[in-house]
Coordinates of N, CA and C in Angstrom, one line a residue:
M940 N -35.4 -25.4 -78.8 CA -34.8 -24.6 -77.7 C -33.8 -25.5 -76.9
K941 N -32.8 -24.8 -76.4 CA -31.8 -25.5 -75.6 C -32.3 -25.5 -74.1
E942 N -33.1 -24.5 -73.8 CA -33.5 -24.3 -72.4 C -34.8 -23.5 -72.3
I943 N -35.7 -23.9 -71.4 CA -36.9 -23.1 -71.1 C -36.7 -22.6 -69.7
R944 N -36.7 -21.3 -69.5 CA -36.6 -20.7 -68.2 C -37.9 -20.1 -67.8
Y945 N -38.5 -20.6 -66.6 CA -39.7 -20.0 -66.2 C -39.6 -19.5 -64.8
T946 N -40.5 -18.5 -64.5 CA -40.5 -17.9 -63.2 C -41.9 -18.0 -62.6
L947 N -42.0 -18.4 -61.3 CA -43.3 -18.5 -60.6 C -43.4 -17.3 -59.7
L948 N -44.4 -16.5 -59.9 CA -44.8 -15.4 -59.0 C -46.0 -15.8 -58.2
S949 N -45.9 -16.0 -56.9 CA -46.9 -16.6 -56.1 C -47.4 -15.7 -55.0
D950 N -48.5 -16.1 -54.4 CA -49.1 -15.4 -53.2 C -48.1 -15.4 -52.0
G951 N -47.5 -16.5 -51.8 CA -46.7 -16.6 -50.6 C -45.5 -17.6 -50.8
S952 N -44.6 -17.7 -49.8 CA -43.5 -18.5 -50.0 C -43.8 -20.0 -50.0
S953 N -44.8 -20.4 -49.3 CA -45.2 -21.9 -49.3 C -45.7 -22.3 -50.6
D954 N -46.0 -21.4 -51.5 CA -46.5 -21.7 -52.8 C -45.4 -22.1 -53.8
K955 N -44.1 -22.0 -53.3 CA -43.0 -22.5 -54.0 C -43.2 -24.0 -54.3
A956 N -44.1 -24.7 -53.6 CA -44.4 -26.1 -53.8 C -45.0 -26.3 -55.2
L957 N -45.4 -25.3 -55.9 CA -45.9 -25.4 -57.2 C -44.8 -25.7 -58.2
L958 N -43.6 -25.4 -57.9 CA -42.5 -25.5 -58.9 C -42.3 -26.9 -59.4
P959 N -42.3 -28.0 -58.6 CA -42.2 -29.3 -59.1 C -43.4 -29.7 -59.9
I960 N -44.6 -29.2 -59.6 CA -45.8 -29.5 -60.3 C -45.7 -28.9 -61.7
L961 N -45.3 -27.7 -61.8 CA -45.2 -27.0 -63.1 C -44.1 -27.7 -64.0
T962 N -43.0 -28.0 -63.4 CA -41.9 -28.7 -64.2 C -42.4 -30.1 -64.7
W963 N -43.2 -30.8 -63.8 CA -43.7 -32.1 -64.2 C -44.7 -31.9 -65.4
L964 N -45.5 -30.9 -65.4 CA -46.5 -30.7 -66.5 C -45.7 -30.4 -67.8
L965 N -44.7 -29.6 -67.7 CA -43.9 -29.2 -68.9 C -43.3 -30.5 -69.5
R966 N -42.7 -31.3 -68.6 CA -42.2 -32.6 -69.1 C -43.2 -33.5 -69.7
L967 N -44.4 -33.5 -69.0 CA -45.4 -34.4 -69.5 C -45.9 -34.1 -70.9
H968 N -45.8 -32.8 -71.2 CA -46.3 -32.4 -72.5 C -45.2 -32.1 -73.5
G969 N -44.1 -32.8 -73.4 CA -43.1 -32.8 -74.5 C -41.9 -32.0 -74.4
V970 N -41.7 -31.2 -73.3 CA -40.5 -30.4 -73.2 C -39.3 -31.3 -72.9
E971 N -38.4 -31.4 -73.8 CA -37.2 -32.3 -73.6 C -35.9 -31.5 -73.3
C972 N -35.9 -30.2 -73.5 CA -34.7 -29.5 -73.2 C -34.6 -29.2 -71.7
A973 N -33.5 -28.6 -71.3 CA -33.4 -28.2 -69.9 C -34.4 -27.2 -69.5
I974 N -34.9 -27.4 -68.3 CA -35.9 -26.5 -67.7 C -35.3 -25.9 -66.4
Q975 N -35.3 -24.6 -66.4 CA -34.8 -23.8 -65.3 C -35.9 -23.1 -64.6
S976 N -36.2 -23.5 -63.4 CA -37.3 -22.8 -62.7 C -36.8 -21.9 -61.6
Q977 N -37.5 -20.8 -61.3 CA -37.2 -19.9 -60.3 C -38.4 -19.3 -59.7
W978 N -38.3 -19.0 -58.4 CA -39.4 -18.4 -57.7 C -39.1 -17.0 -57.4
A979 N -40.0 -16.1 -57.7 CA -39.8 -14.6 -57.5 C -39.9 -14.3 -56.0
D980 N -38.8 -14.1 -55.4 CA -38.6 -13.9 -53.9 C -38.4 -12.4 -53.6
F981 N -39.4 -11.8 -53.0 CA -39.3 -10.4 -52.7 C -39.1 -10.1 -51.2
R982 N -38.8 -11.2 -50.5 CA -38.8 -11.1 -49.0 C -37.7 -10.2 -48.5
R983 N -36.6 -10.1 -49.2 CA -35.5 -9.3 -48.7 C -35.4 -7.9 -49.2
L984 N -36.4 -7.5 -50.0 CA -36.4 -6.2 -50.6 C -36.7 -5.2 -49.5
P985 N -36.1 -4.0 -49.6 CA -36.4 -3.0 -48.5 C -37.8 -2.4 -48.7
Q986 N -38.3 -2.5 -49.9 CA -39.7 -2.0 -50.1 C -40.5 -3.0 -51.0
Q987 N -41.6 -3.4 -50.6 CA -42.4 -4.4 -51.3 C -43.2 -3.7 -52.4
P988 N -43.4 -4.3 -53.6 CA -44.3 -3.7 -54.6 C -45.7 -3.6 -54.1
Q989 N -46.3 -2.5 -54.5 CA -47.6 -2.1 -53.9 C -48.8 -2.7 -54.5
N990 N -48.7 -3.2 -55.7 CA -49.9 -3.8 -56.4 C -49.5 -4.9 -57.3
N991 N -50.4 -5.6 -57.9 CA -50.1 -6.8 -58.7 C -49.3 -6.4 -59.9
S992 N -49.6 -5.3 -60.6 CA -48.9 -4.9 -61.8 C -47.4 -4.7 -61.4
K993 N -47.1 -4.0 -60.3 CA -45.8 -3.8 -59.9 C -45.1 -5.1 -59.5
R994 N -45.8 -6.0 -58.9 CA -45.2 -7.3 -58.6 C -44.8 -8.1 -59.8
I995 N -45.6 -8.0 -60.8 CA -45.3 -8.7 -62.1 C -44.1 -8.1 -62.8
E996 N -44.1 -6.8 -62.8 CA -43.0 -6.1 -63.5 C -41.7 -6.3 -62.7
L997 N -41.7 -6.3 -61.4 CA -40.5 -6.5 -60.7 C -40.0 -7.9 -60.8
S998 N -40.9 -8.9 -60.8 CA -40.5 -10.3 -60.9 C -39.8 -10.5 -62.3
L999 N -40.3 -9.9 -63.3 CA -39.6 -10.0 -64.6 C -38.3 -9.3 -64.7
N1000 N -38.1 -8.2 -64.0 CA -36.9 -7.5 -63.9 C -35.8 -8.3 -63.1
L1001 N -36.3 -8.9 -62.0 CA -35.3 -9.6 -61.1 C -35.1 -11.0 -61.5
Y1002 N -36.1 -11.6 -62.2 CA -36.0 -13.0 -62.6 C -36.4 -13.2 -64.0
P1003 N -35.6 -12.7 -64.9 CA -35.9 -12.8 -66.4 C -36.2 -14.3 -66.8
C1004 N -37.2 -14.4 -67.7 CA -37.6 -15.8 -68.1 C -38.3 -15.8 -69.4
D1005 N -38.5 -17.0 -69.9 CA -39.2 -17.2 -71.2 C -40.7 -17.3 -70.9
L1006 N -41.1 -17.7 -69.7 CA -42.5 -17.9 -69.4 C -42.8 -17.6 -67.9
L1007 N -43.8 -16.8 -67.7 CA -44.2 -16.4 -66.3 C -45.4 -17.1 -65.9
F1008 N -45.4 -17.8 -64.7 CA -46.5 -18.4 -64.1 C -46.9 -17.4 -63.0
I1009 N -48.2 -17.0 -63.0 CA -48.7 -16.1 -62.0 C -49.7 -16.8 -61.2
H1010 N -49.4 -17.0 -59.9 CA -50.3 -17.7 -59.0 C -51.1 -16.8 -58.1
R1011 N -52.4 -17.2 -58.0 CA -53.3 -16.7 -57.0 C -54.1 -17.8 -56.4
D1012 N -54.2 -17.9 -55.1 CA -55.2 -18.9 -54.5 C -56.6 -18.3 -54.7
A1013 N -57.5 -19.2 -55.1 CA -58.9 -18.8 -55.3 C -59.5 -18.5 -54.0
E1014 N -59.1 -19.3 -52.9 CA -59.7 -19.2 -51.6 C -61.3 -19.2 -51.7
K1015 N -62.0 -18.2 -51.4 CA -63.4 -18.2 -51.4 C -64.0 -17.5 -52.7
E1016 N -63.1 -17.1 -53.6 CA -63.6 -16.4 -54.8 C -63.6 -17.4 -56.0
P1017 N -64.4 -17.1 -57.0 CA -64.5 -18.0 -58.2 C -63.1 -17.8 -58.9
R1018 N -62.7 -18.9 -59.5 CA -61.5 -18.9 -60.3 C -61.4 -17.8 -61.3
E1019 N -62.6 -17.6 -62.0 CA -62.7 -16.6 -63.0 C -62.3 -15.2 -62.5
K1020 N -62.7 -14.9 -61.3 CA -62.4 -13.6 -60.7 C -60.9 -13.4 -60.5
R1021 N -60.2 -14.4 -60.0 CA -58.7 -14.4 -59.9 C -58.0 -14.2 -61.2
V1022 N -58.5 -15.0 -62.2 CA -57.9 -14.9 -63.5 C -58.1 -13.5 -64.1
S1023 N -59.3 -12.9 -63.9 CA -59.5 -11.5 -64.4 C -58.6 -10.5 -63.7
E1024 N -58.4 -10.7 -62.4 CA -57.5 -9.8 -61.7 C -56.1 -9.9 -62.2
I1025 N -55.6 -11.1 -62.5 CA -54.3 -11.3 -63.1 C -54.2 -10.6 -64.4
Q1026 N -55.1 -10.9 -65.3 CA -55.1 -10.3 -66.6 C -55.1 -8.8 -66.6
K1027 N -55.9 -8.2 -65.7 CA -56.0 -6.8 -65.6 C -54.6 -6.2 -65.1
A1028 N -54.0 -6.9 -64.2 CA -52.6 -6.5 -63.7 C -51.6 -6.5 -64.9
V1029 N -51.7 -7.6 -65.7 CA -50.8 -7.7 -66.8 C -51.0 -6.6 -67.8
E1030 N -52.3 -6.3 -68.1 CA -52.6 -5.2 -69.1 C -52.1 -3.9 -68.6
G1031 N -52.0 -3.7 -67.3 CA -51.5 -2.4 -66.8 C -50.1 -2.1 -67.1
I1032 N -49.4 -3.2 -67.5 CA -47.9 -3.0 -67.8 C -47.6 -3.7 -69.2
R1033 N -48.6 -3.9 -70.0 CA -48.4 -4.7 -71.2 C -47.4 -4.1 -72.1
Q1034 N -47.3 -2.7 -72.1 CA -46.3 -2.1 -73.0 C -44.8 -2.5 -72.7
S1035 N -44.6 -2.8 -71.4 CA -43.3 -3.2 -71.0 C -43.1 -4.7 -70.8
V1036 N -44.1 -5.5 -71.0 CA -44.1 -6.9 -70.8 C -44.4 -7.6 -72.1
S1037 N -43.5 -8.4 -72.5 CA -43.7 -9.2 -73.7 C -43.6 -10.7 -73.5
V1038 N -43.3 -11.1 -72.2 CA -43.2 -12.5 -71.8 C -44.6 -13.1 -71.7
P1039 N -44.8 -14.3 -72.3 CA -46.1 -15.0 -72.2 C -46.3 -15.4 -70.7
F1040 N -47.6 -15.4 -70.3 CA -47.8 -15.8 -68.9 C -49.0 -16.8 -68.8
I1041 N -49.0 -17.6 -67.8 CA -50.1 -18.5 -67.5 C -50.6 -18.3 -66.1
C1042 N -51.9 -18.3 -65.9 CA -52.5 -18.2 -64.6 C -52.5 -19.5 -63.9
V1043 N -52.2 -19.5 -62.6 CA -52.2 -20.7 -61.8 C -53.1 -20.5 -60.6
V1044 N -54.3 -21.0 -60.6 CA -55.3 -20.7 -59.6 C -55.9 -22.0 -59.0
P1045 N -55.3 -22.5 -58.0 CA -55.9 -23.7 -57.3 C -57.1 -23.2 -56.5
V1046 N -58.1 -24.1 -56.4 CA -59.2 -23.9 -55.5 C -58.7 -23.8 -54.0
R1047 N -59.1 -22.9 -53.3 CA -58.6 -22.7 -51.9 C -57.2 -22.3 -51.9
M1048 N -56.3 -23.4 -51.8 CA -54.9 -23.1 -51.6 C -54.0 -24.2 -52.4
T1049 N -52.8 -23.8 -52.6 CA -51.9 -24.8 -53.3 C -51.8 -26.1 -52.5
E1050 N -51.8 -26.0 -51.2 CA -51.6 -27.2 -50.4 C -52.6 -28.3 -50.7
A1051 N -53.7 -28.0 -51.3 CA -54.7 -29.0 -51.6 C -54.2 -30.0 -52.6
W1052 N -53.2 -29.5 -53.5 CA -52.7 -30.4 -54.5 C -51.5 -31.3 -54.0
L1053 N -51.3 -31.3 -52.7 CA -50.2 -32.1 -52.1 C -50.8 -33.2 -51.2
L1054 N -52.1 -33.2 -51.1 CA -52.8 -34.1 -50.1 C -53.1 -35.5 -50.5
F1055 N -52.5 -35.9 -51.6 CA -52.9 -37.2 -52.2 C -51.8 -38.3 -52.0
D1056 N -50.6 -37.9 -51.6 CA -49.4 -38.8 -51.6 C -49.0 -39.1 -50.2
E1057 N -49.4 -40.2 -49.6 CA -49.1 -40.5 -48.3 C -47.6 -40.8 -48.1
V1058 N -47.0 -41.4 -49.0 CA -45.6 -41.8 -48.9 C -44.8 -40.5 -48.8
A1059 N -45.1 -39.5 -49.7 CA -44.3 -38.2 -49.6 C -44.5 -37.5 -48.3
I1060 N -45.8 -37.5 -47.8 CA -46.0 -36.9 -46.5 C -45.3 -37.5 -45.4
R1061 N -45.2 -38.8 -45.4 CA -44.5 -39.5 -44.3 C -43.0 -39.3 -44.4
R1062 N -42.5 -39.2 -45.7 CA -41.0 -39.0 -45.8 C -40.7 -37.5 -45.4
A1063 N -41.6 -36.6 -45.8 CA -41.3 -35.2 -45.4 C -41.4 -35.0 -43.9
S1064 N -42.1 -35.8 -43.2 CA -42.2 -35.7 -41.8 C -41.0 -36.3 -41.1
E1065 N -40.1 -36.9 -41.9 CA -38.8 -37.5 -41.4 C -39.1 -38.8 -40.5
N1066 N -40.3 -39.4 -40.8 CA -40.6 -40.6 -40.2 C -41.3 -41.5 -41.2
P1067 N -40.5 -41.9 -42.2 CA -41.1 -42.6 -43.4 C -41.7 -44.0 -43.0
R1068 N -41.2 -44.6 -42.0 CA -41.7 -45.9 -41.6 C -42.8 -45.9 -40.5
G1069 N -43.3 -44.7 -40.2 CA -44.3 -44.5 -39.2 C -45.6 -45.2 -39.5
K1070 N -46.2 -45.7 -38.4 CA -47.5 -46.4 -38.6 C -48.7 -45.6 -38.1
Q1071 N -48.5 -44.4 -37.8 CA -49.7 -43.6 -37.4 C -50.7 -43.5 -38.5
P1072 N -51.9 -43.8 -38.3 CA -52.9 -43.7 -39.4 C -53.1 -42.2 -39.8
L1073 N -53.1 -42.0 -41.1 CA -53.3 -40.7 -41.7 C -54.6 -40.7 -42.5
N1074 N -55.4 -39.8 -42.2 CA -56.7 -39.7 -42.9 C -56.6 -38.7 -44.0
L1075 N -56.1 -39.2 -45.2 CA -56.0 -38.4 -46.4 C -57.4 -38.3 -47.0
P1076 N -57.7 -37.1 -47.5 CA -59.0 -36.9 -48.1 C -59.0 -37.6 -49.5
S1077 N -60.2 -38.0 -49.9 CA -60.3 -38.6 -51.3 C -60.0 -37.5 -52.3
L1078 N -59.6 -37.9 -53.5 CA -59.2 -36.9 -54.5 C -60.4 -36.0 -54.9
E1079 N -61.6 -36.6 -54.9 CA -62.7 -35.8 -55.3 C -63.1 -34.7 -54.2
K1080 N -62.6 -34.9 -53.0 CA -62.8 -33.9 -51.9 C -61.7 -32.9 -51.7
L1081 N -60.6 -33.0 -52.4 CA -59.5 -32.1 -52.2 C -59.8 -30.7 -52.3
E1082 N -60.6 -30.3 -53.4 CA -60.9 -28.9 -53.6 C -62.1 -28.4 -52.8
E1083 N -62.6 -29.2 -51.9 CA -63.7 -28.8 -51.1 C -63.2 -28.5 -49.6
L1084 N -62.0 -28.8 -49.3 CA -61.5 -28.6 -48.0 C -61.4 -27.1 -47.7
P1085 N -61.9 -26.6 -46.5 CA -61.9 -25.2 -46.2 C -60.5 -24.6 -45.9
D1086 N -59.6 -25.4 -45.4 CA -58.3 -25.0 -45.1 C -57.2 -26.1 -45.4
P1087 N -56.9 -26.3 -46.7 CA -55.9 -27.4 -47.0 C -54.6 -27.2 -46.3
K1088 N -54.1 -26.0 -46.1 CA -52.8 -25.9 -45.5 C -52.8 -26.4 -44.0
Q1089 N -53.9 -26.0 -43.3 CA -54.0 -26.5 -41.9 C -54.1 -28.1 -41.9
Y1090 N -54.9 -28.6 -42.8 CA -55.1 -30.0 -42.9 C -53.8 -30.7 -43.2
L1091 N -53.0 -30.2 -44.1 CA -51.7 -30.8 -44.4 C -50.7 -30.7 -43.3
C1092 N -50.7 -29.6 -42.6 CA -49.8 -29.5 -41.4 C -50.2 -30.5 -40.3
Q1093 N -51.5 -30.7 -40.1 CA -51.9 -31.7 -39.2 C -51.4 -33.1 -39.5
L1094 N -51.5 -33.4 -40.8 CA -51.1 -34.7 -41.3 C -49.6 -34.9 -41.1
L1095 N -48.8 -33.8 -41.3 CA -47.4 -33.9 -41.1 C -47.0 -34.1 -39.7
C1096 N -47.7 -33.4 -38.8 CA -47.5 -33.6 -37.4 C -47.9 -35.0 -36.9
Q1097 N -49.0 -35.5 -37.4 CA -49.4 -36.9 -37.1 C -48.4 -37.9 -37.6
A1098 N -47.9 -37.7 -38.8 CA -47.0 -38.6 -39.4 C -45.6 -38.6 -38.7
S1099 N -45.2 -37.5 -38.2 CA -43.9 -37.4 -37.5 C -43.9 -38.2 -36.2
G1100 N -45.0 -38.5 -35.6 CA -45.0 -39.2 -34.4 C -44.4 -38.5 -33.2
L1101 N -44.2 -37.2 -33.3 CA -43.5 -36.4 -32.2 C -44.6 -35.9 -31.2
T1102 N -44.1 -35.6 -30.1 CA -44.9 -35.0 -29.0 C -44.1 -33.9 -28.3
G1103 N -44.8 -33.1 -27.5 CA -44.1 -32.2 -26.6 C -43.2 -31.2 -27.3
R1104 N -42.0 -30.9 -26.8 CA -41.1 -29.9 -27.3 C -40.6 -30.3 -28.7
R1105 N -40.4 -31.6 -29.0 CA -40.0 -32.0 -30.3 C -41.0 -31.7 -31.4
L1106 N -42.3 -31.8 -31.0 CA -43.4 -31.5 -31.9 C -43.4 -30.0 -32.2
K1107 N -43.2 -29.2 -31.1 CA -43.2 -27.7 -31.2 C -42.1 -27.3 -32.2
K1108 N -40.9 -27.9 -32.1 CA -39.8 -27.5 -33.0 C -40.2 -27.9 -34.4
F1109 N -40.8 -29.1 -34.5 CA -41.2 -29.6 -35.8 C -42.2 -28.6 -36.5
R1110 N -43.2 -28.1 -35.7 CA -44.2 -27.2 -36.3 C -43.5 -25.9 -36.8
A1111 N -42.4 -25.5 -36.2 CA -41.7 -24.3 -36.7 C -41.2 -24.4 -38.1
R1112 N -41.1 -25.6 -38.5 CA -40.5 -25.9 -39.9 C -41.5 -26.4 -40.9
E1113 N -42.8 -26.1 -40.6 CA -43.9 -26.6 -41.4 C -43.8 -26.1 -42.9
R1114 N -43.4 -24.9 -43.1 CA -43.3 -24.3 -44.4 C -42.3 -25.1 -45.2
E1115 N -41.2 -25.4 -44.6 CA -40.1 -26.2 -45.2 C -40.6 -27.6 -45.6
K1116 N -41.4 -28.2 -44.7 CA -41.9 -29.5 -44.9 C -42.9 -29.6 -46.0
I1117 N -43.7 -28.6 -46.2 CA -44.7 -28.6 -47.3 C -43.9 -28.5 -48.6
Q1118 N -42.9 -27.7 -48.7 CA -42.1 -27.7 -49.9 C -41.5 -29.0 -50.2
R1119 N -41.0 -29.7 -49.1 CA -40.4 -31.0 -49.3 C -41.3 -32.0 -49.8
I1120 N -42.6 -32.0 -49.4 CA -43.6 -32.9 -50.0 C -43.6 -32.8 -51.5
A1121 N -43.7 -31.6 -52.0 CA -43.8 -31.4 -53.5 C -42.6 -32.0 -54.1
E1122 N -41.4 -31.8 -53.5 CA -40.1 -32.3 -54.1 C -40.1 -33.8 -54.1
L1123 N -40.8 -34.4 -53.2 CA -40.7 -35.9 -53.1 C -41.7 -36.6 -54.0
I1124 N -42.6 -35.9 -54.5 CA -43.6 -36.5 -55.4 C -43.1 -36.6 -56.8
D1125 N -43.1 -37.9 -57.3 CA -42.6 -38.1 -58.7 C -43.7 -38.0 -59.7
D1126 N -44.9 -38.3 -59.3 CA -46.0 -38.4 -60.3 C -47.2 -37.7 -59.8
F1127 N -47.6 -36.6 -60.5 CA -48.7 -35.8 -60.1 C -50.0 -36.1 -60.9
S1128 N -49.9 -37.2 -61.6 CA -51.1 -37.6 -62.5 C -52.4 -37.8 -61.8
P1129 N -52.4 -38.2 -60.5 CA -53.7 -38.3 -59.8 C -54.5 -36.9 -59.8
L1130 N -53.8 -35.8 -59.8 CA -54.4 -34.5 -59.8 C -55.1 -34.2 -61.1
R1131 N -54.9 -34.9 -62.2 CA -55.4 -34.6 -63.5 C -56.9 -34.8 -63.5
T1132 N -57.5 -35.4 -62.4 CA -59.0 -35.5 -62.4 C -59.6 -34.2 -61.8
L1133 N -58.8 -33.3 -61.3 CA -59.4 -32.1 -60.7 C -59.6 -31.0 -61.7
P1134 N -60.7 -30.3 -61.7 CA -61.0 -29.3 -62.7 C -60.0 -28.2 -62.8
T1135 N -59.6 -27.7 -61.7 CA -58.6 -26.5 -61.8 C -57.3 -27.0 -62.3
F1136 N -56.9 -28.2 -62.0 CA -55.6 -28.8 -62.5 C -55.7 -29.0 -64.0
Q1137 N -56.9 -29.5 -64.4 CA -57.1 -29.7 -65.8 C -57.0 -28.4 -66.6
V1138 N -57.5 -27.3 -66.1 CA -57.4 -26.0 -66.8 C -55.9 -25.6 -66.9
L1139 N -55.2 -25.8 -65.8 CA -53.7 -25.4 -65.8 C -53.0 -26.3 -66.9
E1140 N -53.3 -27.6 -66.9 CA -52.6 -28.5 -67.8 C -53.0 -28.0 -69.3
S1141 N -54.2 -27.7 -69.5 CA -54.6 -27.3 -70.9 C -53.9 -26.0 -71.3
D1142 N -53.8 -25.1 -70.3 CA -53.1 -23.8 -70.6 C -51.7 -24.0 -71.0
I1143 N -51.0 -24.9 -70.2 CA -49.6 -25.2 -70.5 C -49.5 -25.8 -71.9
K1144 N -50.3 -26.8 -72.1 CA -50.2 -27.5 -73.4 C -50.4 -26.5 -74.6
Q1145 N -51.4 -25.6 -74.5 CA -51.6 -24.6 -75.5 C -50.5 -23.7 -75.7
M1146 N -49.9 -23.3 -74.5 CA -48.8 -22.3 -74.6 C -47.6 -23.0 -75.3
L1147 N -47.3 -24.2 -75.0 CA -46.2 -24.9 -75.6 C -46.3 -25.0 -77.1
K1148 N -47.6 -25.2 -77.5 CA -47.9 -25.3 -79.0 C -47.8 -23.9 -79.6
R1149 N -48.3 -22.9 -78.9 CA -48.3 -21.5 -79.5 C -46.9 -21.0 -79.6
Q1150 N -46.1 -21.2 -78.6 CA -44.7 -20.7 -78.7 C -43.8 -21.6 -79.5
R1151 N -44.3 -22.8 -79.9 CA -43.5 -23.7 -80.7 C -42.3 -24.2 -80.0
W1152 N -42.5 -24.4 -78.7 CA -41.4 -25.0 -77.8 C -41.3 -26.5 -77.9
V1153 N -42.4 -27.1 -78.4 CA -42.3 -28.5 -78.7 C -42.9 -28.8 -80.1
D1154 N -42.5 -29.8 -80.7 CA -43.0 -30.1 -82.0 C -44.5 -30.5 -82.0
D1155 N -44.9 -31.4 -81.1 CA -46.3 -31.8 -81.0 C -46.5 -32.1 -79.5
P1156 N -47.1 -31.2 -78.8 CA -47.4 -31.4 -77.4 C -48.1 -32.8 -77.2
Q1157 N -47.6 -33.6 -76.2 CA -48.2 -34.9 -76.0 C -49.6 -34.8 -75.4
D1158 N -50.4 -35.7 -75.8 CA -51.7 -35.8 -75.2 C -51.9 -37.1 -74.5
V1159 N -51.5 -37.0 -73.2 CA -51.5 -38.2 -72.4 C -52.9 -38.4 -71.7
V1160 N -53.5 -39.5 -71.9 CA -54.9 -39.7 -71.4 C -54.7 -40.1 -69.9
P1161 N -55.4 -39.4 -69.0 CA -55.3 -39.8 -67.6 C -55.6 -41.3 -67.4

């Protein structure tokens, strides 16, 4: 293939942070051609799709692709329930959908997958040389945090070193900063120890093989 074009359909706009992760995994497992990523953005539509099936159908109409990643945060539900919901939504429009899809279901929230890289967090806070101590959770605790997004926002604020009005203005741009963290991370391999990340990686590897988009998907040992 000369190009693989994929679309991410996510719960919210902050989940755009998944794009660098997905591209990294595709590269890791042997995709050498150009990769074009796009996020299904419905925010400016006069009418929002009413259910998951309509959201999937609309994303494919507005953002045509070779592969669709469908994201749902697990939050307090088992991963299997979210996957079942996605599969049911796809089945509802299967006659009009032929694009292969992969479920992306982090435990709790996407932000948990960004809490391991202190350098990226400091750079995203626009204070890369700051000395404020940051209490990053250990990798094995990432998927146990009750609110990873709030935790990450607190770390960004601490790393910024700002106070008063300047901190208030900084908080207004937290969503942008979270996306920036993902863009600044070059290596997501530490996440390969997490069960939900392992499932996503396995699904991507199998999809590449099934679609014959790579000759021999690489098997890189963590």
